[in-house]
Structure formats: structure tokens, C-alpha cells
N, C-alpha and C. Protein backbone atom coordinates (compact mmCIF):
# COMPACT_ATOMS: atom_id res chain seq x y z
N MET A 1 0.87 -1.16 -0.01
CA MET A 1 -0.03 -0.04 0.02
C MET A 1 0.86 1.20 0.04
N SER A 2 0.51 2.25 -0.72
CA SER A 2 1.31 3.47 -0.85
C SER A 2 1.05 4.36 0.30
N ILE A 3 1.96 5.41 0.48
CA ILE A 3 1.85 6.42 1.48
C ILE A 3 0.53 7.09 1.31
N ALA A 4 0.17 7.36 0.10
CA ALA A 4 -1.10 8.10 -0.21
C ALA A 4 -2.29 7.28 0.24
N LYS A 5 -2.29 6.02 0.00
CA LYS A 5 -3.41 5.14 0.44
C LYS A 5 -3.51 5.08 1.94
N ARG A 6 -2.30 5.01 2.62
CA ARG A 6 -2.38 4.86 4.09
C ARG A 6 -2.84 6.13 4.70
N ILE A 7 -2.45 7.32 4.09
CA ILE A 7 -2.98 8.57 4.70
C ILE A 7 -4.49 8.63 4.57
N LYS A 8 -4.99 8.35 3.35
CA LYS A 8 -6.43 8.33 3.16
C LYS A 8 -7.12 7.35 4.05
N GLN A 9 -6.56 6.23 4.21
CA GLN A 9 -7.19 5.18 5.10
C GLN A 9 -7.15 5.72 6.50
N LEU A 10 -6.18 6.28 6.95
CA LEU A 10 -6.04 6.82 8.30
C LEU A 10 -7.11 7.94 8.49
N ARG A 11 -7.17 8.87 7.61
CA ARG A 11 -8.14 10.00 7.66
C ARG A 11 -9.59 9.51 7.64
N THR A 12 -9.81 8.54 6.74
CA THR A 12 -11.24 7.88 6.70
C THR A 12 -11.55 7.16 8.00
N GLU A 13 -10.63 6.42 8.53
CA GLU A 13 -10.89 5.72 9.77
C GLU A 13 -11.16 6.66 10.94
N LEU A 14 -10.50 7.89 10.92
CA LEU A 14 -10.74 8.90 11.94
C LEU A 14 -11.98 9.63 11.68
N GLN A 15 -12.57 9.43 10.60
CA GLN A 15 -13.82 10.16 10.14
C GLN A 15 -13.58 11.62 10.08
N LEU A 16 -12.46 12.11 9.47
CA LEU A 16 -12.09 13.52 9.40
C LEU A 16 -12.15 13.95 7.97
N THR A 17 -12.54 15.24 7.72
CA THR A 17 -12.43 15.83 6.44
C THR A 17 -10.93 16.13 6.13
N GLN A 18 -10.70 16.45 4.96
CA GLN A 18 -9.29 16.81 4.61
C GLN A 18 -8.92 18.08 5.42
N HIS A 19 -9.89 19.01 5.51
CA HIS A 19 -9.69 20.22 6.30
C HIS A 19 -9.26 19.94 7.72
N ASP A 20 -10.07 19.00 8.35
CA ASP A 20 -9.75 18.77 9.75
C ASP A 20 -8.53 18.01 9.95
N PHE A 21 -8.24 17.02 9.12
CA PHE A 21 -7.02 16.28 9.11
C PHE A 21 -5.78 17.16 8.89
N GLY A 22 -5.93 18.10 8.00
CA GLY A 22 -4.85 19.06 7.72
C GLY A 22 -4.73 20.01 8.89
N ARG A 23 -5.69 20.40 9.53
CA ARG A 23 -5.58 21.22 10.80
C ARG A 23 -4.79 20.45 11.83
N ASP A 24 -5.10 19.17 11.99
CA ASP A 24 -4.36 18.30 13.01
C ASP A 24 -2.93 18.23 12.67
N ALA A 25 -2.56 18.18 11.36
CA ALA A 25 -1.24 18.01 10.92
C ALA A 25 -0.48 19.37 10.73
N GLY A 26 -1.24 20.47 10.85
CA GLY A 26 -0.64 21.76 10.70
C GLY A 26 -0.43 22.18 9.31
N VAL A 27 -1.27 21.61 8.33
CA VAL A 27 -1.16 21.99 6.92
C VAL A 27 -2.59 22.30 6.39
N SER A 28 -2.61 22.70 5.12
CA SER A 28 -3.86 23.04 4.51
C SER A 28 -4.55 21.81 4.06
N LYS A 29 -5.82 21.89 3.69
CA LYS A 29 -6.56 20.74 3.06
C LYS A 29 -6.00 20.48 1.70
N GLN A 30 -5.48 21.44 1.04
CA GLN A 30 -4.82 21.21 -0.25
C GLN A 30 -3.58 20.27 -0.13
N ALA A 31 -2.83 20.46 1.00
CA ALA A 31 -1.70 19.64 1.23
C ALA A 31 -2.17 18.22 1.42
N VAL A 32 -3.21 18.02 2.21
CA VAL A 32 -3.74 16.61 2.49
C VAL A 32 -4.20 16.10 1.14
N SER A 33 -4.85 16.82 0.35
CA SER A 33 -5.25 16.33 -1.05
C SER A 33 -4.05 15.84 -1.85
N GLN A 34 -3.00 16.64 -1.77
CA GLN A 34 -1.85 16.27 -2.56
C GLN A 34 -1.16 15.03 -2.01
N TRP A 35 -1.25 14.84 -0.69
CA TRP A 35 -0.73 13.60 -0.10
C TRP A 35 -1.56 12.38 -0.56
N GLU A 36 -2.75 12.67 -0.56
CA GLU A 36 -3.74 11.44 -0.91
C GLU A 36 -3.71 11.12 -2.37
N ARG A 37 -3.28 12.09 -3.24
CA ARG A 37 -3.10 11.83 -4.66
C ARG A 37 -1.73 11.48 -5.01
N ASP A 38 -0.85 11.28 -4.04
CA ASP A 38 0.59 10.88 -4.20
C ASP A 38 1.35 11.83 -4.94
N LEU A 39 1.04 13.21 -4.83
CA LEU A 39 1.78 14.25 -5.51
C LEU A 39 2.86 14.74 -4.61
N THR A 40 2.74 14.70 -3.28
CA THR A 40 3.77 15.05 -2.29
C THR A 40 3.64 14.14 -1.08
N THR A 41 4.58 14.16 -0.27
CA THR A 41 4.48 13.37 0.98
C THR A 41 4.63 14.30 2.20
N PRO A 42 4.14 13.91 3.30
CA PRO A 42 4.15 14.75 4.46
C PRO A 42 5.48 14.99 4.99
N GLU A 43 5.78 16.24 5.45
CA GLU A 43 6.97 16.56 6.05
C GLU A 43 6.99 16.03 7.54
N ARG A 44 8.20 16.07 8.07
CA ARG A 44 8.45 15.56 9.54
C ARG A 44 7.41 16.19 10.45
N ASN A 45 7.28 17.53 10.45
CA ASN A 45 6.48 18.28 11.44
C ASN A 45 5.07 17.80 11.34
N ALA A 46 4.59 17.63 10.12
CA ALA A 46 3.16 17.17 9.99
C ALA A 46 2.96 15.78 10.54
N LEU A 47 3.96 14.95 10.31
CA LEU A 47 3.85 13.53 10.90
C LEU A 47 3.96 13.54 12.39
N LEU A 48 4.76 14.42 12.92
CA LEU A 48 4.86 14.49 14.39
C LEU A 48 3.55 15.10 15.04
N SER A 49 2.92 16.00 14.28
CA SER A 49 1.71 16.55 14.77
C SER A 49 0.67 15.52 14.75
N LEU A 50 0.53 14.67 13.69
CA LEU A 50 -0.42 13.58 13.65
C LEU A 50 -0.19 12.54 14.72
N ARG A 51 1.10 12.30 14.92
CA ARG A 51 1.47 11.26 15.96
C ARG A 51 0.95 11.77 17.29
N LYS A 52 1.14 13.05 17.60
CA LYS A 52 0.79 13.56 18.91
C LYS A 52 -0.73 13.54 19.01
N LYS A 53 -1.41 14.01 18.08
CA LYS A 53 -2.91 14.20 18.10
C LYS A 53 -3.69 12.86 17.98
N HIS A 54 -3.23 11.99 17.19
CA HIS A 54 -3.94 10.72 16.96
C HIS A 54 -3.22 9.43 17.28
N HIS A 55 -2.08 9.52 17.87
CA HIS A 55 -1.26 8.37 18.35
C HIS A 55 -0.92 7.45 17.24
N ILE A 56 -0.60 8.01 16.00
CA ILE A 56 -0.24 7.19 14.87
C ILE A 56 1.23 6.93 14.85
N ASN A 57 1.61 5.76 14.32
CA ASN A 57 2.93 5.46 14.07
C ASN A 57 3.45 6.07 12.77
N ALA A 58 4.28 7.08 12.76
CA ALA A 58 4.67 7.75 11.57
C ALA A 58 5.40 6.80 10.58
N ARG A 59 6.08 5.75 11.11
CA ARG A 59 6.74 4.83 10.27
C ARG A 59 5.65 3.94 9.54
N TRP A 60 4.54 3.81 10.09
CA TRP A 60 3.45 3.14 9.37
C TRP A 60 2.96 3.91 8.20
N ILE A 61 2.86 5.20 8.24
CA ILE A 61 2.54 6.07 7.11
C ILE A 61 3.67 5.92 6.04
N ILE A 62 4.90 6.10 6.45
CA ILE A 62 5.96 6.09 5.46
C ILE A 62 6.28 4.77 4.83
N TYR A 63 6.46 3.70 5.73
CA TYR A 63 6.90 2.51 5.33
C TYR A 63 5.85 1.35 5.35
N GLY A 64 4.73 1.53 6.02
CA GLY A 64 3.70 0.54 6.17
C GLY A 64 4.08 -0.45 7.35
N GLU A 65 5.04 -0.01 8.23
CA GLU A 65 5.44 -0.85 9.40
C GLU A 65 4.40 -0.84 10.45
N PRO A 66 3.94 -1.95 10.88
CA PRO A 66 2.97 -2.03 11.93
C PRO A 66 3.58 -1.59 13.29
N PRO A 67 2.86 -1.18 14.22
CA PRO A 67 1.40 -0.94 14.18
C PRO A 67 0.96 0.36 13.67
N GLN A 68 -0.22 0.52 13.23
CA GLN A 68 -0.67 1.77 12.65
C GLN A 68 -0.78 2.81 13.78
N ARG A 69 -1.35 2.36 14.93
CA ARG A 69 -1.58 3.35 16.08
C ARG A 69 -0.67 2.83 17.16
N LEU A 70 -0.18 3.82 17.95
CA LEU A 70 0.80 3.60 19.09
C LEU A 70 -0.05 3.53 20.39
N SER A 71 0.43 2.80 21.30
CA SER A 71 -0.10 2.75 22.64
C SER A 71 0.48 3.96 23.41
N ILE A 72 -0.15 4.41 24.45
CA ILE A 72 0.30 5.50 25.24
C ILE A 72 1.70 5.20 25.84
N ALA A 73 1.87 3.91 26.31
CA ALA A 73 3.09 3.46 26.80
C ALA A 73 4.25 3.55 25.75
N THR A 74 3.95 3.14 24.56
CA THR A 74 4.96 3.20 23.55
C THR A 74 5.38 4.69 23.27
N GLN A 75 4.50 5.57 23.22
CA GLN A 75 4.76 7.06 23.02
C GLN A 75 5.69 7.52 24.11
N ILE A 76 5.41 7.23 25.34
CA ILE A 76 6.15 7.68 26.41
C ILE A 76 7.60 7.16 26.39
N ASN A 77 7.73 5.90 26.09
CA ASN A 77 8.99 5.27 26.10
C ASN A 77 9.84 5.40 24.81
N GLU A 78 9.22 5.89 23.75
CA GLU A 78 9.92 5.99 22.45
C GLU A 78 10.65 7.31 22.42
N PRO A 79 11.91 7.27 22.03
CA PRO A 79 12.59 8.52 21.91
C PRO A 79 12.18 9.37 20.72
N ALA A 80 12.16 10.64 20.85
CA ALA A 80 11.80 11.54 19.78
C ALA A 80 12.66 11.37 18.61
N ALA A 81 13.93 11.03 18.85
CA ALA A 81 14.89 10.82 17.73
C ALA A 81 14.48 9.82 16.78
N ALA A 82 13.58 8.92 17.16
CA ALA A 82 13.16 7.82 16.26
C ALA A 82 12.34 8.49 15.08
N TYR A 83 11.92 9.67 15.25
CA TYR A 83 11.08 10.32 14.25
C TYR A 83 11.77 11.51 13.56
N GLN A 84 13.04 11.52 13.62
CA GLN A 84 13.79 12.57 12.91
C GLN A 84 13.71 12.16 11.34
N THR A 85 13.79 13.24 10.58
CA THR A 85 13.63 13.11 9.12
C THR A 85 14.43 12.00 8.59
N ASP A 86 15.69 11.84 8.94
CA ASP A 86 16.43 10.78 8.31
C ASP A 86 15.99 9.41 8.67
N SER A 87 15.43 9.21 9.87
CA SER A 87 14.97 7.90 10.21
C SER A 87 13.66 7.59 9.59
N LEU A 88 12.90 8.59 9.04
CA LEU A 88 11.64 8.31 8.33
C LEU A 88 11.84 8.11 6.90
N THR A 89 12.95 8.58 6.40
CA THR A 89 13.07 8.53 4.86
C THR A 89 14.20 7.62 4.41
N ASP A 90 15.24 7.26 5.26
CA ASP A 90 16.29 6.47 4.80
C ASP A 90 16.01 4.98 5.11
N GLU A 91 16.18 4.14 4.12
CA GLU A 91 16.18 2.69 4.30
C GLU A 91 16.72 2.05 3.11
């Protein structure tokens, strides 16, 4: 599954409009539309905002690595460095 499909799946499961999902990510609804059409990919700050607001695993969006959602314990114990730009895009 592509990044675009995972983003749309997540937004749909959360029952959010592109506008509301974009607000939660700190971007415009046009940016969300571009993500969902596979024209651009979310930047680190947007992923971090979504992680904080909806407890999503940013690596799930980028790579499809499970789990999709993180438990509260995982978020507390996981270092922020795990979500630096290079760790999200290099493999």
C-alpha cells in the first residue's frame, strides 16, 4: 500500500475531512489532498503533529510498518529521535 493510500485510510478511519486532518497536521486541506493523490509526501512536522494528536505510528505512514496506532506506553518510552527526518526517509 502506498503512502497516499495509508494517509487516506487513516483519515477515513478517523472520520475526518481533509480540512480537519490538515488542521491536526498543521497543513492546509490542499496539502492533504496532494498527499492522498501521491503528489507530495508529509513533512516531518506534519507527521509529528499527527502522531501527537492521533497516536499514529509515523513509520506506518511512510513504510507501512505495523502498528498503525501507538499505545500511550509506546509513545512515552519511544525517543523523539526515532522520528527525525532521516529515520523516516532512509532505508
